[in-house]
């Protein structure tokens, strides 16, 4: 199978916002408790956070993290998580039918995020609460001193404000499952007034309004239009969510869902442009794709469990064992975000630890990287700079999710200093190697300095990492690719993901 492609230094898409490689963590399952936080664990620090998990998190170089929800936030009282831990109330979390101890709240989480080198993106409860509680939370986090809420924070041992600039105006408010679900106009008006109150705390604050929970919602994309018509001038981003599954075990159709996601982004970009034109607005609104991941392996069983169990604390939930196929999919989806970086500025993998996550951790035991950790890590480390157009001429296929899909999934990023070019490539074919000829235009002399590959070695698509075998899926040094005659040429084995880094003169 032969594929020709072309990339040129001058054919740019957009500058990539570093926050394209952000994450999400929710008070759900074992994401927080026995995920990032487990006092008594052999690696726990003085604050009770697991250092083995923290080391894996640092390896991802995550720029920002969305917290504390998710569905959880729509009935959350942030005040429950401040003050002495021994005095905090235990609550029933209605979203996931579990018990919340509130031992981790904003101050504990902020300390962990600082240690991890991650900026916080905080979500406000616009389900059971509203403007008053939102402005109090922002004052507690951001105001220096001399007021009730800022001085309360200082009394809790945090003298300096956190300076949180990103605030999510609720979560999935279009969903009937959401506690405090609202229609589009009702929610849009509340979001608008809340955004105004939040922005009153100072320049630099950005707000994210809820878009559709997925592109199959009956209200999509009318929801986005109605919401934005109420609040366009006071928000910077509209959020999108989408999860992916492959219950039919048809890899090519699974990969075609990445093309479906591109249409989703394109459609909402059109709605944004329409509302901007209708309102004669001066500002731009971008997309924050703040929940995305593969989620299907245990979904049916988990759904039964949380409807039947009797309010357990930190139960196992959505603990997906990601396989090689999932790693190739995640690599391809990150490529799509790069290709759409003119409209998608923030994206958050959901979630970070244990719950549909790139990192898994046993209670009292080991922590390890799942298969999807590695393409996410490569994109985060090397996918920053300017996204370049890549023209592809090669074999294609039709699937239920999309037609005319390239077997080659490819994205290219020019480093901020212009000294290197990174190519992320996936051969989607389950059984046929690909001869790739990528013409390089406008780069001068180039040489291949790094080639890492995942898959392509006969490993089955369903093979996954476990605590006992944590390295079954991991990158290895690639072979068979090189630069010659102004192009990057060589063979991409069947069912493989590639990181290719070129030094430029």
XYZ file of C-alpha atoms in Angstrom:
505
model
C 0.000 0.000 0.000
C 1.623 3.253 -1.175
C 0.786 6.720 0.152
C 2.183 10.065 -0.912
C 1.875 13.150 1.286
C 3.209 16.702 1.275
C 3.932 19.161 4.071
C 5.300 22.691 3.570
C 6.616 25.112 6.172
C 4.458 27.965 4.834
C 1.146 26.075 4.716
C 0.062 26.608 8.297
C -3.216 25.923 10.095
C -2.748 27.807 13.365
C -0.584 28.240 16.398
C -1.390 25.395 18.792
C -2.534 26.423 22.266
C -0.528 24.362 24.769
C -3.799 23.656 26.590
C -4.794 21.332 23.743
C -3.075 18.644 25.840
C -4.924 19.224 29.104
C -6.704 16.720 31.350
C -9.800 16.279 33.485
C -10.263 14.676 36.889
C -13.519 14.299 38.795
C -14.627 13.164 42.227
C -15.740 9.879 40.676
C -14.817 6.273 41.336
C -11.171 5.979 42.317
C -9.886 8.998 40.395
C -9.212 11.039 43.544
C -9.329 8.580 46.443
C -6.735 5.800 45.938
C -5.960 7.436 42.590
C -4.011 10.621 43.222
C -4.721 10.655 46.990
C -4.149 7.722 49.351
C -2.802 8.451 52.832
C -1.005 5.381 54.108
C 0.168 4.272 50.675
C 3.900 3.381 50.695
C 4.606 6.301 48.350
C 2.250 8.864 49.957
C 3.719 12.273 50.757
C 2.950 14.297 53.884
C -0.288 15.545 52.329
C -1.449 12.011 51.458
C -0.875 12.194 47.691
C 0.721 9.255 45.906
C 4.198 10.066 44.611
C 4.214 7.114 42.189
C 1.093 8.488 40.480
C 2.465 12.030 40.609
C 5.609 10.913 38.779
C 3.515 9.434 35.955
C 1.409 12.604 35.810
C 4.521 14.782 35.548
C 5.692 12.652 32.631
C 2.718 13.902 30.601
C 3.637 17.607 30.943
C -0.045 18.536 31.323
C -0.671 22.299 30.999
C -4.125 22.511 32.648
C -6.593 20.290 34.478
C -10.368 20.586 34.804
C -11.734 19.916 38.319
C -13.870 18.851 40.283
C -16.416 17.655 37.683
C -18.099 16.453 35.522
C -21.528 15.377 36.630
C -20.271 15.518 40.208
C -20.067 19.321 40.154
C -23.792 19.844 39.485
C -24.683 19.101 43.112
C -21.352 19.961 44.747
C -20.933 22.422 47.628
C -17.346 23.626 47.372
C -17.492 24.837 50.990
C -17.660 21.171 52.102
C -14.021 20.781 51.018
C -12.416 23.604 52.997
C -11.321 23.979 56.618
C -9.995 21.227 58.911
C -10.394 17.829 57.240
C -11.705 16.229 60.442
C -14.647 18.658 60.451
C -15.768 18.160 56.878
C -19.164 16.610 56.174
C -19.666 13.315 54.374
C -22.158 13.727 51.518
C -23.988 11.441 49.131
C -22.971 12.101 45.544
C -26.119 11.769 43.452
C -24.288 11.708 40.111
C -22.393 8.451 40.750
C -24.415 7.096 43.698
C -21.445 7.057 46.031
C -20.213 8.559 49.292
C -18.005 11.679 49.238
C -15.729 12.216 52.253
C -14.565 15.695 51.141
C -11.057 14.923 52.376
C -9.798 16.440 49.139
C -11.126 19.915 48.427
C -9.904 22.963 46.587
C -6.877 23.632 48.802
C -5.615 20.046 48.790
C -6.158 19.766 45.047
C -4.470 23.104 44.371
C -1.411 21.924 46.293
C -1.293 18.715 44.251
C -1.707 20.620 40.971
C 1.160 22.941 41.922
C 3.395 19.947 42.666
C 2.434 18.471 39.294
C 3.113 21.757 37.484
C -0.468 22.018 36.219
C -2.739 25.072 35.994
C -6.271 24.622 37.376
C -9.451 24.972 35.322
C -12.263 25.033 37.886
C -15.888 24.101 37.284
C -18.788 25.960 38.894
C -22.026 24.339 40.029
C -24.820 25.779 37.883
C -27.080 22.793 38.506
C -28.257 23.153 42.126
C -26.511 26.485 42.726
C -25.931 29.754 40.891
C -24.318 33.182 40.709
C -23.957 33.834 44.451
C -22.080 30.624 45.191
C -20.000 30.997 42.025
C -18.808 34.485 42.948
C -18.015 33.345 46.502
C -15.888 30.483 45.152
C -13.990 32.830 42.832
C -13.440 35.288 45.707
C -12.132 32.479 47.928
C -9.700 31.373 45.210
C -8.628 34.635 43.621
C -8.988 37.639 45.908
C -5.834 38.556 47.875
C -7.266 39.524 51.284
C -9.489 41.836 53.267
C -12.840 40.201 52.496
C -14.818 37.420 54.138
C -13.992 34.665 51.637
C -10.383 35.668 50.944
C -9.624 35.961 54.654
C -11.286 32.587 55.226
C -8.873 31.074 52.704
C -5.961 32.711 54.508
C -7.219 31.267 57.798
C -7.015 27.855 56.117
C -3.293 28.342 55.581
C -3.313 29.677 52.020
C -2.090 33.268 52.095
C -1.600 33.831 48.391
C -4.571 33.646 46.001
C -4.567 30.940 43.340
C -5.249 33.285 40.448
C -7.430 30.786 38.587
C -8.184 32.170 35.130
C -10.293 29.373 33.571
C -13.831 28.838 34.891
C -16.308 26.295 33.502
C -19.925 27.459 33.707
C -21.444 24.164 34.819
C -21.277 20.766 33.136
C -23.362 19.101 30.399
C -26.395 21.209 31.170
C -28.077 19.935 27.986
C -28.292 16.420 29.466
C -31.543 15.251 31.125
C -29.352 13.118 33.423
C -27.716 16.263 34.829
C -28.816 17.405 38.267
C -30.279 20.839 37.618
C -30.703 20.243 33.864
C -31.972 23.328 32.043
C -33.178 24.204 28.582
C -30.833 26.169 26.321
C -32.267 29.659 26.862
C -32.579 29.210 30.637
C -29.029 27.937 30.897
C -27.630 30.515 28.471
C -29.039 33.385 30.530
C -27.671 31.946 33.783
C -24.279 31.331 32.162
C -24.184 34.891 30.866
C -24.891 36.459 34.253
C -22.471 34.114 36.010
C -19.748 34.916 33.468
C -20.217 38.629 34.106
C -19.906 38.107 37.868
C -16.807 35.927 37.501
C -15.091 38.385 35.154
C -15.668 41.200 37.646
C -12.780 39.755 39.681
C -10.187 40.992 37.203
C -8.673 40.909 33.752
C -7.489 37.619 32.291
C -10.401 35.485 33.469
C -11.817 33.204 30.764
C -15.154 31.415 30.898
C -16.234 28.187 29.217
C -19.941 27.710 28.478
C -21.494 24.254 28.077
C -22.072 23.028 24.555
C -23.502 19.639 23.651
C -22.691 16.554 25.716
C -22.193 14.744 22.407
C -23.133 15.126 18.768
C -25.980 12.585 19.055
C -28.015 14.716 21.455
C -31.485 15.566 20.052
C -30.846 19.254 20.819
C -27.529 19.357 18.893
C -26.562 21.789 17.326
C -29.538 24.026 18.136
C -28.405 23.985 21.774
C -25.169 25.769 20.852
C -27.000 28.419 18.845
C -29.494 29.239 21.581
C -26.916 29.230 24.369
C -24.460 31.423 22.477
C -27.140 33.903 21.513
C -27.646 34.482 25.257
C -23.997 34.754 26.311
C -21.665 35.121 23.299
C -20.034 38.406 24.340
C -19.132 37.147 27.824
C -17.539 33.769 27.084
C -14.277 32.731 25.438
C -15.007 29.050 24.814
C -17.849 26.604 24.299
C -17.260 23.067 25.531
C -17.840 19.866 23.571
C -17.783 16.290 24.869
C -17.540 12.968 23.048
C -16.694 9.400 24.043
C -15.871 6.561 21.676
C -16.474 2.834 21.586
C -15.916 -0.202 19.389
C -18.388 -2.811 20.574
C -18.481 -4.343 17.072
C -14.685 -4.843 17.152
C -14.433 -3.282 13.706
C -11.163 -1.347 13.886
C -11.612 0.587 10.642
C -15.068 1.836 11.618
C -13.705 2.721 15.056
C -10.952 4.836 13.513
C -13.470 6.479 11.153
C -15.142 8.023 14.210
C -12.221 10.456 14.254
C -13.530 11.844 10.945
C -16.975 12.068 12.570
C -15.403 14.166 15.324
C -13.961 16.505 12.727
C -17.469 17.107 11.366
C -18.672 17.784 14.924
C -16.005 20.461 15.396
C -16.674 21.944 11.969
C -20.412 22.159 12.619
C -20.008 23.952 15.945
C -17.434 26.274 14.395
C -20.133 27.200 11.879
C -22.643 27.874 14.661
C -20.107 30.112 16.403
C -19.540 32.066 13.193
C -23.291 32.399 12.628
C -23.954 33.771 16.114
C -20.993 36.138 15.891
C -22.316 37.518 12.612
C -25.906 37.750 13.867
C -24.872 39.668 16.992
C -22.291 41.810 15.155
C -19.910 40.759 17.926
C -16.255 41.758 17.985
C -14.904 38.898 20.085
C -14.089 35.348 18.990
C -15.305 32.200 20.724
C -13.275 29.001 20.431
C -13.927 25.343 21.240
C -12.892 23.697 24.497
C -13.170 19.937 23.919
C -12.944 19.288 27.644
C -14.099 15.666 27.780
C -12.900 13.035 25.329
C -11.664 9.460 25.468
C -12.375 5.845 24.632
C -15.100 4.486 26.909
C -16.893 1.232 26.226
C -15.049 -1.813 27.580
C -16.830 -1.913 30.956
C -19.572 0.617 30.326
C -22.593 -1.694 30.535
C -21.386 -3.404 33.725
C -20.510 -0.076 35.362
C -23.948 1.309 34.534
C -25.597 -1.630 36.324
C -23.255 -1.319 39.289
C -23.817 2.333 40.104
C -27.589 1.909 39.912
C -27.531 -1.006 42.349
C -24.787 -0.377 44.896
C -25.462 1.112 48.334
C -23.508 4.390 48.367
C -19.927 3.041 48.618
C -16.936 5.325 49.057
C -14.535 5.511 46.088
C -15.763 2.337 44.352
C -14.063 0.983 41.206
C -15.826 2.687 38.305
C -15.012 3.053 34.599
C -11.630 1.374 35.037
C -10.949 0.649 31.385
C -8.110 -1.690 30.403
C -6.918 0.155 27.312
C -5.415 -1.901 24.506
C -3.272 -1.345 21.405
C -6.284 -0.415 19.273
C -7.251 2.266 21.804
C -3.708 3.688 21.720
C -3.856 4.066 17.932
C -7.290 5.678 18.210
C -6.142 8.199 20.835
C -3.106 9.034 18.704
C -5.399 9.671 15.737
C -7.850 11.779 17.738
C -5.006 13.961 19.003
C -3.985 14.373 15.360
C -7.510 15.609 14.610
C -7.272 18.194 17.387
C -3.968 19.383 15.891
C -5.565 19.607 12.446
C -8.468 21.618 13.978
C -6.292 23.795 16.205
C -7.602 26.936 14.514
C -10.920 26.298 16.314
C -10.070 23.902 19.183
C -7.844 25.691 21.690
C -8.350 23.557 24.804
C -8.929 19.801 25.045
C -9.013 17.622 28.177
C -8.531 13.877 28.159
C -11.132 12.366 30.487
C -10.020 11.354 32.950
C -6.481 11.270 34.344
C -6.216 8.414 36.869
C -8.185 5.129 37.154
C -11.432 6.439 35.630
C -11.149 6.034 31.815
C -7.557 7.112 32.258
C -4.016 6.937 30.883
C -2.808 6.106 34.407
C -3.994 3.245 36.628
C -3.251 2.681 40.301
C -4.047 -0.219 42.628
C -5.318 0.605 46.100
C -2.241 0.131 48.273
C -0.306 -1.200 45.282
C 1.314 -0.340 41.989
C 0.718 2.438 39.484
C 1.284 2.002 35.756
C 0.762 3.619 32.367
C -2.015 2.287 30.147
C -1.542 2.009 26.383
C -3.070 5.440 25.690
C -0.553 7.154 27.971
C 2.142 7.112 25.296
C 0.488 8.825 22.289
C -0.892 11.415 24.720
C 2.594 11.928 26.153
C 4.189 12.294 22.702
C 1.579 14.838 21.584
C 1.951 16.848 24.787
C 5.743 16.899 24.614
C 6.236 17.429 20.895
C 2.905 18.708 19.551
C 3.419 22.333 20.589
C 4.111 25.036 18.046
C 2.415 25.596 14.684
C 0.120 23.033 13.067
C 0.882 22.468 9.397
C -1.385 21.236 6.625
C -0.510 17.781 5.345
C -1.948 16.837 1.945
C -2.453 13.084 1.598
C -2.827 11.056 -1.592
C -3.308 7.394 -0.824
C -5.711 4.470 -0.352
C -9.012 5.154 1.358
C -11.937 3.161 2.727
C -15.627 3.567 3.544
C -17.147 2.794 6.952
C -20.440 3.284 8.739
C -19.097 6.248 10.745
C -17.551 8.036 7.741
C -16.744 7.529 4.098
C -13.592 8.155 2.076
C -11.311 7.740 5.085
C -7.532 7.757 4.639
C -5.698 4.679 5.885
C -2.981 7.155 6.862
C -3.779 9.444 9.800
C -1.113 12.136 9.944
C -0.417 15.504 11.578
C 2.659 17.730 11.537
C 3.837 20.398 13.995
C 6.630 22.933 13.533
C 8.366 23.687 16.843
C 8.087 27.247 18.226
C 11.758 27.922 17.445
C 11.440 26.500 13.917
C 14.324 24.126 14.567
C 12.388 20.866 14.429
C 9.396 19.262 12.769
C 7.346 16.520 14.418
C 5.181 14.121 12.440
C 2.571 11.930 14.134
C 1.448 9.102 11.822
C -0.917 6.139 12.184
C -1.247 3.311 9.682
C -4.863 2.341 10.309
C -4.744 -0.804 8.164
C -5.107 -3.915 10.345
C -3.084 -6.125 8.008
C -1.128 -4.180 5.361
C 2.110 -2.206 5.669
C 2.247 1.255 4.098
C 4.990 2.751 1.967
C 5.036 6.416 2.928
C 6.608 9.154 0.822
C 6.218 12.475 2.676
C 7.580 15.387 0.619
C 9.130 18.140 2.771
C 8.841 21.657 1.362
C 10.576 24.789 2.612
C 12.489 23.120 5.443
C 15.994 23.070 3.986
C 18.134 20.179 5.081
C 16.342 17.858 7.484
C 17.471 14.793 9.347
C 15.541 12.245 11.361
C 16.586 12.454 15.005
C 13.922 10.306 16.670
C 11.535 7.582 15.592
C 9.288 5.884 18.142
C 6.661 3.304 17.237
C 3.743 1.661 19.064
C 2.361 -1.567 17.613
C 3.260 -2.848 14.162
C 5.048 -5.851 15.639
C 2.284 -8.445 15.524
C 0.875 -7.488 18.918
C -2.853 -8.185 18.929
C -5.232 -5.198 18.951
C -6.794 -6.320 22.263
C -3.536 -6.629 24.220
C -3.427 -4.284 27.246
C -1.065 -3.283 30.051
C -1.788 -4.569 33.558
C -0.248 -4.181 37.013
C 1.440 -7.551 36.490
C 2.541 -6.766 32.917
C 2.782 -2.967 32.685
C 4.995 -2.896 29.569
C 3.130 -5.058 27.073
C 2.248 -1.888 25.116
C 4.927 0.780 25.145
C 6.966 2.723 22.563
C 10.090 1.229 21.047
C 12.733 2.579 18.691
C 11.443 2.595 15.125
C 13.246 1.475 11.987
C 12.702 1.692 8.247
C 12.165 5.475 7.956
C 14.660 8.078 6.796
C 15.129 11.399 4.990
C 16.305 11.316 1.377
C 15.846 13.526 -1.699
C 13.772 16.122 0.138
C 11.338 13.678 1.681
C 10.668 11.425 4.652
C 10.359 7.913 3.279
C 9.973 4.379 4.500
C 7.547 1.749 5.710
C 4.872 2.035 8.376
C 3.926 -1.480 9.520
C 0.256 -2.437 9.713
C -1.654 -1.221 12.767
C 1.045 1.112 14.072
C 1.527 4.593 15.554
C 4.688 6.621 14.863
C 6.426 9.643 16.364
C 8.926 11.049 13.843
C 11.071 14.057 14.834
C 13.225 15.899 12.321
C 15.945 18.464 13.005
C 15.829 21.368 10.542
C 18.535 23.664 9.226
